[in-house]
Amino acid sequence: MTVPLLALLSAFPPLTTDMILPALPDLAKSWNVSLSLINLNLVFFFVTYGLFLLFYGPISDRYGRRRPLLVGLAVYIVTSLLGAFVSGAPMLIGTRILQAAGAAAGSSISMAMTKDIFVGSERERILAYIAVIMGLAPMLAPIIGGWILLYMSWHWIFLMEAFMGIIAMFGVLHFPETLPEVSETPLSQVINTYGRLLLNPPYMIMVLVMSVSFFPIV
């Protein structure tokens, strides 16, 4: 159960990002907005996801893995359910921002849990399995989204994502805390470290270049 749960948590971001892709042209036409506006949901998803990756790491080191992960999954499930009932581009973008905040918990904390549970060559093997899943997820997600659109409506894409979140939450609820000892590092020190990183020009240039590569060209 451990490896499938970690793989599912790690796959949340690519699955959540790409399952909606086949529906975007239809949403733009249905809501009478440009595809560029609809595509902003991807941009804001990536930005929020990246910011919350920084947030969950220190929080899970200080308060354990389970509690922040359960909070993130709850946010993900609720916002996925809300996503099934959005009626316009602004609502979609807002929902995706909150959804990314929840998805980041799975991705960030699952890596920390892997470090807690496994050591040496076994950790390398598990990380390799997870990497394969994360590589397959963005390829399979649009296909899954397309199948859903073929037989049902785009609303069911969000409902499917909520169902994934419920499965993950059920698994986490039956999983023990993996952090052997909480960190005593003050959050202020962590914030100061992030501040120095954000003031590092080479790092910020690299981040901006990578971020621009995700922007929609439509």
PDB file of C-alpha atoms in Angstrom:
ATOM      1  CA  MET A   1       0.000   0.000   0.000  1.00  0.00           C
ATOM      2  CA  THR A   2       2.907   2.354   0.701  1.00  0.00           C
ATOM      3  CA  VAL A   3       4.316   2.672  -2.810  1.00  0.00           C
ATOM      4  CA  PRO A   4       0.931   3.052  -4.587  1.00  0.00           C
ATOM      5  CA  LEU A   5      -0.086   5.739  -2.090  1.00  0.00           C
ATOM      6  CA  LEU A   6       3.163   7.661  -2.534  1.00  0.00           C
ATOM      7  CA  ALA A   7       2.871   7.334  -6.309  1.00  0.00           C
ATOM      8  CA  LEU A   8      -0.713   8.614  -6.286  1.00  0.00           C
ATOM      9  CA  LEU A   9       0.211  11.601  -4.119  1.00  0.00           C
ATOM     10  CA  SER A  10       3.152  12.421  -6.383  1.00  0.00           C
ATOM     11  CA  ALA A  11       1.000  12.152  -9.509  1.00  0.00           C
ATOM     12  CA  PHE A  12      -1.616  14.677  -8.347  1.00  0.00           C
ATOM     13  CA  PRO A  13      -0.047  17.726 -10.069  1.00  0.00           C
ATOM     14  CA  PRO A  14       0.411  16.218 -13.575  1.00  0.00           C
ATOM     15  CA  LEU A  15      -2.945  14.447 -13.444  1.00  0.00           C
ATOM     16  CA  THR A  16      -4.758  17.557 -12.237  1.00  0.00           C
ATOM     17  CA  THR A  17      -3.032  19.792 -14.767  1.00  0.00           C
ATOM     18  CA  ASP A  18      -3.530  17.668 -17.860  1.00  0.00           C
ATOM     19  CA  MET A  19      -6.884  15.939 -17.408  1.00  0.00           C
ATOM     20  CA  ILE A  20      -8.673  19.229 -18.124  1.00  0.00           C
ATOM     21  CA  LEU A  21      -6.696  19.986 -21.306  1.00  0.00           C
ATOM     22  CA  PRO A  22      -9.094  18.293 -23.788  1.00  0.00           C
ATOM     23  CA  ALA A  23     -11.999  20.321 -22.364  1.00  0.00           C
ATOM     24  CA  LEU A  24     -10.417  23.779 -22.645  1.00  0.00           C
ATOM     25  CA  PRO A  25     -11.446  24.549 -26.272  1.00  0.00           C
ATOM     26  CA  ASP A  26     -15.047  23.557 -25.522  1.00  0.00           C
ATOM     27  CA  LEU A  27     -15.067  25.667 -22.359  1.00  0.00           C
ATOM     28  CA  ALA A  28     -13.781  28.694 -24.252  1.00  0.00           C
ATOM     29  CA  LYS A  29     -16.516  28.272 -26.858  1.00  0.00           C
ATOM     30  CA  SER A  30     -19.245  27.566 -24.303  1.00  0.00           C
ATOM     31  CA  TRP A  31     -18.363  30.592 -22.170  1.00  0.00           C
ATOM     32  CA  ASN A  32     -17.656  32.797 -25.196  1.00  0.00           C
ATOM     33  CA  VAL A  33     -14.140  33.752 -24.061  1.00  0.00           C
ATOM     34  CA  SER A  34     -10.749  33.477 -25.690  1.00  0.00           C
ATOM     35  CA  LEU A  35      -8.702  30.327 -25.328  1.00  0.00           C
ATOM     36  CA  SER A  36      -5.872  32.484 -23.987  1.00  0.00           C
ATOM     37  CA  LEU A  37      -8.066  33.496 -21.047  1.00  0.00           C
ATOM     38  CA  ILE A  38      -9.052  29.909 -20.351  1.00  0.00           C
ATOM     39  CA  ASN A  39      -5.396  28.877 -20.513  1.00  0.00           C
ATOM     40  CA  LEU A  40      -4.609  31.212 -17.641  1.00  0.00           C
ATOM     41  CA  ASN A  41      -5.929  28.482 -15.363  1.00  0.00           C
ATOM     42  CA  LEU A  42      -2.754  26.537 -16.248  1.00  0.00           C
ATOM     43  CA  VAL A  43      -0.470  29.482 -15.553  1.00  0.00           C
ATOM     44  CA  PHE A  44      -2.017  30.240 -12.168  1.00  0.00           C
ATOM     45  CA  PHE A  45      -2.041  26.538 -11.307  1.00  0.00           C
ATOM     46  CA  PHE A  46       1.727  26.264 -11.875  1.00  0.00           C
ATOM     47  CA  VAL A  47       2.501  29.477  -9.991  1.00  0.00           C
ATOM     48  CA  THR A  48       0.413  28.490  -6.965  1.00  0.00           C
ATOM     49  CA  TYR A  49       1.732  24.950  -7.008  1.00  0.00           C
ATOM     50  CA  GLY A  50       5.329  26.189  -6.981  1.00  0.00           C
ATOM     51  CA  LEU A  51       4.723  28.600  -4.106  1.00  0.00           C
ATOM     52  CA  PHE A  52       2.998  26.015  -1.942  1.00  0.00           C
ATOM     53  CA  LEU A  53       5.789  23.502  -2.485  1.00  0.00           C
ATOM     54  CA  LEU A  54       7.922  25.939  -0.481  1.00  0.00           C
ATOM     55  CA  PHE A  55       5.214  26.154   2.180  1.00  0.00           C
ATOM     56  CA  TYR A  56       4.514  22.463   2.838  1.00  0.00           C
ATOM     57  CA  GLY A  57       8.122  21.353   3.284  1.00  0.00           C
ATOM     58  CA  PRO A  58       8.928  23.385   6.435  1.00  0.00           C
ATOM     59  CA  ILE A  59       5.404  22.904   7.812  1.00  0.00           C
ATOM     60  CA  SER A  60       5.609  19.111   7.523  1.00  0.00           C
ATOM     61  CA  ASP A  61       9.078  19.118   9.116  1.00  0.00           C
ATOM     62  CA  ARG A  62       7.731  21.040  12.097  1.00  0.00           C
ATOM     63  CA  TYR A  63       4.264  19.513  12.571  1.00  0.00           C
ATOM     64  CA  GLY A  64       4.569  16.053  11.046  1.00  0.00           C
ATOM     65  CA  ARG A  65       3.565  14.668   7.662  1.00  0.00           C
ATOM     66  CA  ARG A  66      -0.017  13.545   8.228  1.00  0.00           C
ATOM     67  CA  ARG A  67      -1.712  16.731   9.425  1.00  0.00           C
ATOM     68  CA  PRO A  68      -0.498  19.081   6.643  1.00  0.00           C
ATOM     69  CA  LEU A  69      -1.106  16.330   4.086  1.00  0.00           C
ATOM     70  CA  LEU A  70      -4.671  15.761   5.269  1.00  0.00           C
ATOM     71  CA  VAL A  71      -5.354  19.505   5.186  1.00  0.00           C
ATOM     72  CA  GLY A  72      -3.965  19.734   1.655  1.00  0.00           C
ATOM     73  CA  LEU A  73      -6.023  16.750   0.505  1.00  0.00           C
ATOM     74  CA  ALA A  74      -9.164  18.242   2.046  1.00  0.00           C
ATOM     75  CA  VAL A  75      -8.553  21.483   0.133  1.00  0.00           C
ATOM     76  CA  TYR A  76      -7.956  19.492  -3.038  1.00  0.00           C
ATOM     77  CA  ILE A  77     -11.138  17.429  -2.671  1.00  0.00           C
ATOM     78  CA  VAL A  78     -13.379  20.404  -1.868  1.00  0.00           C
ATOM     79  CA  THR A  79     -12.021  22.567  -4.694  1.00  0.00           C
ATOM     80  CA  SER A  80     -12.262  19.672  -7.157  1.00  0.00           C
ATOM     81  CA  LEU A  81     -15.932  19.278  -6.247  1.00  0.00           C
ATOM     82  CA  LEU A  82     -16.437  23.029  -6.645  1.00  0.00           C
ATOM     83  CA  GLY A  83     -14.695  22.873 -10.019  1.00  0.00           C
ATOM     84  CA  ALA A  84     -17.467  20.655 -11.333  1.00  0.00           C
ATOM     85  CA  PHE A  85     -19.916  23.554 -10.892  1.00  0.00           C
ATOM     86  CA  VAL A  86     -17.960  26.572 -12.139  1.00  0.00           C
ATOM     87  CA  SER A  87     -19.765  28.654 -14.741  1.00  0.00           C
ATOM     88  CA  GLY A  88     -17.113  30.973 -16.115  1.00  0.00           C
ATOM     89  CA  ALA A  89     -13.412  31.524 -16.715  1.00  0.00           C
ATOM     90  CA  PRO A  90     -12.776  33.618 -13.554  1.00  0.00           C
ATOM     91  CA  MET A  91     -14.383  30.943 -11.385  1.00  0.00           C
ATOM     92  CA  LEU A  92     -12.351  28.256 -13.126  1.00  0.00           C
ATOM     93  CA  ILE A  93      -9.103  30.138 -12.546  1.00  0.00           C
ATOM     94  CA  GLY A  94      -9.935  30.754  -8.879  1.00  0.00           C
ATOM     95  CA  THR A  95     -10.813  27.108  -8.345  1.00  0.00           C
ATOM     96  CA  ARG A  96      -7.622  25.955 -10.012  1.00  0.00           C
ATOM     97  CA  ILE A  97      -5.540  28.219  -7.755  1.00  0.00           C
ATOM     98  CA  LEU A  98      -7.017  26.567  -4.662  1.00  0.00           C
ATOM     99  CA  GLN A  99      -6.771  23.152  -6.252  1.00  0.00           C
ATOM    100  CA  ALA A 100      -3.049  23.681  -6.875  1.00  0.00           C
ATOM    101  CA  ALA A 101      -2.575  24.670  -3.234  1.00  0.00           C
ATOM    102  CA  GLY A 102      -3.993  21.304  -2.218  1.00  0.00           C
ATOM    103  CA  ALA A 103      -2.189  19.261  -4.877  1.00  0.00           C
ATOM    104  CA  ALA A 104       1.188  20.653  -3.773  1.00  0.00           C
ATOM    105  CA  ALA A 105       0.763  18.925  -0.411  1.00  0.00           C
ATOM    106  CA  GLY A 106       0.678  15.503  -2.042  1.00  0.00           C
ATOM    107  CA  SER A 107       3.689  16.130  -4.237  1.00  0.00           C
ATOM    108  CA  SER A 108       5.870  17.759  -1.580  1.00  0.00           C
ATOM    109  CA  ILE A 109       5.058  15.631   1.445  1.00  0.00           C
ATOM    110  CA  SER A 110       5.125  12.313  -0.431  1.00  0.00           C
ATOM    111  CA  MET A 111       8.795  12.949  -1.235  1.00  0.00           C
ATOM    112  CA  ALA A 112       9.450  13.689   2.444  1.00  0.00           C
ATOM    113  CA  MET A 113       7.627  10.501   3.448  1.00  0.00           C
ATOM    114  CA  THR A 114       9.780   8.506   1.054  1.00  0.00           C
ATOM    115  CA  LYS A 115      12.864   9.921   2.774  1.00  0.00           C
ATOM    116  CA  ASP A 116      11.398   9.021   6.179  1.00  0.00           C
ATOM    117  CA  ILE A 117      10.488   5.427   5.339  1.00  0.00           C
ATOM    118  CA  PHE A 118      13.188   4.166   2.996  1.00  0.00           C
ATOM    119  CA  VAL A 119      16.976   4.288   3.065  1.00  0.00           C
ATOM    120  CA  GLY A 120      19.855   3.502   0.718  1.00  0.00           C
ATOM    121  CA  SER A 121      19.214   1.497  -2.428  1.00  0.00           C
ATOM    122  CA  GLU A 122      15.601   0.817  -1.437  1.00  0.00           C
ATOM    123  CA  ARG A 123      14.893   4.560  -1.400  1.00  0.00           C
ATOM    124  CA  GLU A 124      16.496   4.902  -4.836  1.00  0.00           C
ATOM    125  CA  ARG A 125      14.313   2.071  -6.152  1.00  0.00           C
ATOM    126  CA  ILE A 126      11.114   3.595  -4.752  1.00  0.00           C
ATOM    127  CA  LEU A 127      12.002   7.039  -6.121  1.00  0.00           C
ATOM    128  CA  ALA A 128      12.574   5.414  -9.518  1.00  0.00           C
ATOM    129  CA  TYR A 129       9.091   3.862  -9.401  1.00  0.00           C
ATOM    130  CA  ILE A 130       7.569   7.211  -8.463  1.00  0.00           C
ATOM    131  CA  ALA A 131       9.507   8.948 -11.247  1.00  0.00           C
ATOM    132  CA  VAL A 132       8.060   6.501 -13.773  1.00  0.00           C
ATOM    133  CA  ILE A 133       4.540   7.204 -12.516  1.00  0.00           C
ATOM    134  CA  MET A 134       5.119  10.951 -12.685  1.00  0.00           C
ATOM    135  CA  GLY A 135       6.427  10.550 -16.224  1.00  0.00           C
ATOM    136  CA  LEU A 136       3.429   8.516 -17.338  1.00  0.00           C
ATOM    137  CA  ALA A 137       0.824  10.701 -15.610  1.00  0.00           C
ATOM    138  CA  PRO A 138       1.027  13.722 -17.983  1.00  0.00           C
ATOM    139  CA  MET A 139       0.804  11.360 -20.960  1.00  0.00           C
ATOM    140  CA  LEU A 140      -2.182   9.415 -19.636  1.00  0.00           C
ATOM    141  CA  ALA A 141      -4.082  12.344 -18.085  1.00  0.00           C
ATOM    142  CA  PRO A 142      -5.250  13.953 -21.402  1.00  0.00           C
ATOM    143  CA  ILE A 143      -6.323  10.513 -22.632  1.00  0.00           C
ATOM    144  CA  ILE A 144      -8.366   9.971 -19.475  1.00  0.00           C
ATOM    145  CA  GLY A 145      -9.852  13.449 -19.834  1.00  0.00           C
ATOM    146  CA  GLY A 146     -10.691  12.720 -23.476  1.00  0.00           C
ATOM    147  CA  TRP A 147     -12.444   9.476 -22.560  1.00  0.00           C
ATOM    148  CA  ILE A 148     -14.494  11.291 -19.939  1.00  0.00           C
ATOM    149  CA  LEU A 149     -15.508  13.941 -22.496  1.00  0.00           C
ATOM    150  CA  LEU A 150     -16.404  11.238 -25.001  1.00  0.00           C
ATOM    151  CA  TYR A 151     -18.970   9.624 -22.725  1.00  0.00           C
ATOM    152  CA  MET A 152     -19.819  12.374 -20.227  1.00  0.00           C
ATOM    153  CA  SER A 153     -19.291  16.108 -19.701  1.00  0.00           C
ATOM    154  CA  TRP A 154     -16.265  18.113 -18.510  1.00  0.00           C
ATOM    155  CA  HIS A 155     -17.811  18.332 -15.041  1.00  0.00           C
ATOM    156  CA  TRP A 156     -16.890  14.697 -14.499  1.00  0.00           C
ATOM    157  CA  ILE A 157     -13.189  15.494 -14.911  1.00  0.00           C
ATOM    158  CA  PHE A 158     -13.294  17.463 -11.671  1.00  0.00           C
ATOM    159  CA  LEU A 159     -15.409  14.784 -10.023  1.00  0.00           C
ATOM    160  CA  MET A 160     -12.826  12.190 -11.031  1.00  0.00           C
ATOM    161  CA  GLU A 161     -10.108  14.334  -9.470  1.00  0.00           C
ATOM    162  CA  ALA A 162     -12.151  14.619  -6.273  1.00  0.00           C
ATOM    163  CA  PHE A 163     -12.492  10.830  -6.246  1.00  0.00           C
ATOM    164  CA  MET A 164      -8.703  10.496  -6.538  1.00  0.00           C
ATOM    165  CA  GLY A 165      -8.334  12.842  -3.591  1.00  0.00           C
ATOM    166  CA  ILE A 166     -10.781  10.797  -1.510  1.00  0.00           C
ATOM    167  CA  ILE A 167      -8.834   7.600  -2.245  1.00  0.00           C
ATOM    168  CA  ALA A 168      -5.592   9.315  -1.224  1.00  0.00           C
ATOM    169  CA  MET A 169      -7.141  10.700   1.969  1.00  0.00           C
ATOM    170  CA  PHE A 170      -8.454   7.251   2.893  1.00  0.00           C
ATOM    171  CA  GLY A 171      -4.938   5.880   2.436  1.00  0.00           C
ATOM    172  CA  VAL A 172      -3.313   8.629   4.506  1.00  0.00           C
ATOM    173  CA  LEU A 173      -5.855   8.182   7.322  1.00  0.00           C
ATOM    174  CA  HIS A 174      -4.780   4.544   7.593  1.00  0.00           C
ATOM    175  CA  PHE A 175      -1.075   5.388   7.357  1.00  0.00           C
ATOM    176  CA  PRO A 176       1.084   6.100  10.424  1.00  0.00           C
ATOM    177  CA  GLU A 177       3.074   9.262  10.951  1.00  0.00           C
ATOM    178  CA  THR A 178       6.452   8.793   9.258  1.00  0.00           C
ATOM    179  CA  LEU A 179       8.432  11.719  10.675  1.00  0.00           C
ATOM    180  CA  PRO A 180      10.610  10.302  13.480  1.00  0.00           C
ATOM    181  CA  GLU A 181      11.374  13.668  15.073  1.00  0.00           C
ATOM    182  CA  VAL A 182       9.933  17.106  14.381  1.00  0.00           C
ATOM    183  CA  SER A 183      12.235  19.971  13.444  1.00  0.00           C
ATOM    184  CA  GLU A 184      12.876  22.725  15.966  1.00  0.00           C
ATOM    185  CA  THR A 185      14.049  25.180  13.314  1.00  0.00           C
ATOM    186  CA  PRO A 186      12.030  28.417  13.663  1.00  0.00           C
ATOM    187  CA  LEU A 187       9.815  29.222  10.683  1.00  0.00           C
ATOM    188  CA  SER A 188      11.353  32.697  10.672  1.00  0.00           C
ATOM    189  CA  GLN A 189      14.712  31.141   9.855  1.00  0.00           C
ATOM    190  CA  VAL A 190      13.156  29.170   6.998  1.00  0.00           C
ATOM    191  CA  ILE A 191      11.541  32.327   5.628  1.00  0.00           C
ATOM    192  CA  ASN A 192      14.886  34.123   5.853  1.00  0.00           C
ATOM    193  CA  THR A 193      16.517  31.309   3.866  1.00  0.00           C
ATOM    194  CA  TYR A 194      13.834  31.566   1.180  1.00  0.00           C
ATOM    195  CA  GLY A 195      14.352  35.319   1.105  1.00  0.00           C
ATOM    196  CA  ARG A 196      18.054  34.906   0.378  1.00  0.00           C
ATOM    197  CA  LEU A 197      17.199  32.429  -2.344  1.00  0.00           C
ATOM    198  CA  LEU A 198      14.739  34.826  -3.987  1.00  0.00           C
ATOM    199  CA  LEU A 199      17.435  37.505  -4.000  1.00  0.00           C
ATOM    200  CA  ASN A 200      19.843  35.223  -5.858  1.00  0.00           C
ATOM    201  CA  PRO A 201      19.879  36.563  -9.488  1.00  0.00           C
ATOM    202  CA  PRO A 202      21.063  33.370 -11.270  1.00  0.00           C
ATOM    203  CA  TYR A 203      18.427  31.311  -9.482  1.00  0.00           C
ATOM    204  CA  MET A 204      15.613  33.762 -10.237  1.00  0.00           C
ATOM    205  CA  ILE A 205      16.620  34.001 -13.908  1.00  0.00           C
ATOM    206  CA  MET A 206      16.477  30.215 -14.191  1.00  0.00           C
ATOM    207  CA  VAL A 207      13.059  30.124 -12.477  1.00  0.00           C
ATOM    208  CA  LEU A 208      11.655  32.825 -14.777  1.00  0.00           C
ATOM    209  CA  VAL A 209      12.954  31.069 -17.897  1.00  0.00           C
ATOM    210  CA  MET A 210      11.383  27.777 -16.789  1.00  0.00           C
ATOM    211  CA  SER A 211       8.129  29.524 -15.876  1.00  0.00           C
ATOM    212  CA  VAL A 212       7.830  31.301 -19.225  1.00  0.00           C
ATOM    213  CA  SER A 213       8.214  27.960 -20.982  1.00  0.00           C
ATOM    214  CA  PHE A 214       4.877  26.889 -19.444  1.00  0.00           C
ATOM    215  CA  PHE A 215       2.908  29.882 -20.667  1.00  0.00           C
ATOM    216  CA  PRO A 216       0.272  29.109 -23.313  1.00  0.00           C
ATOM    217  CA  ILE A 217       1.084  30.326 -26.801  1.00  0.00           C
ATOM    218  CA  VAL A 218      -2.505  30.520 -27.985  1.00  0.00           C
TER     219      VAL A 218
END
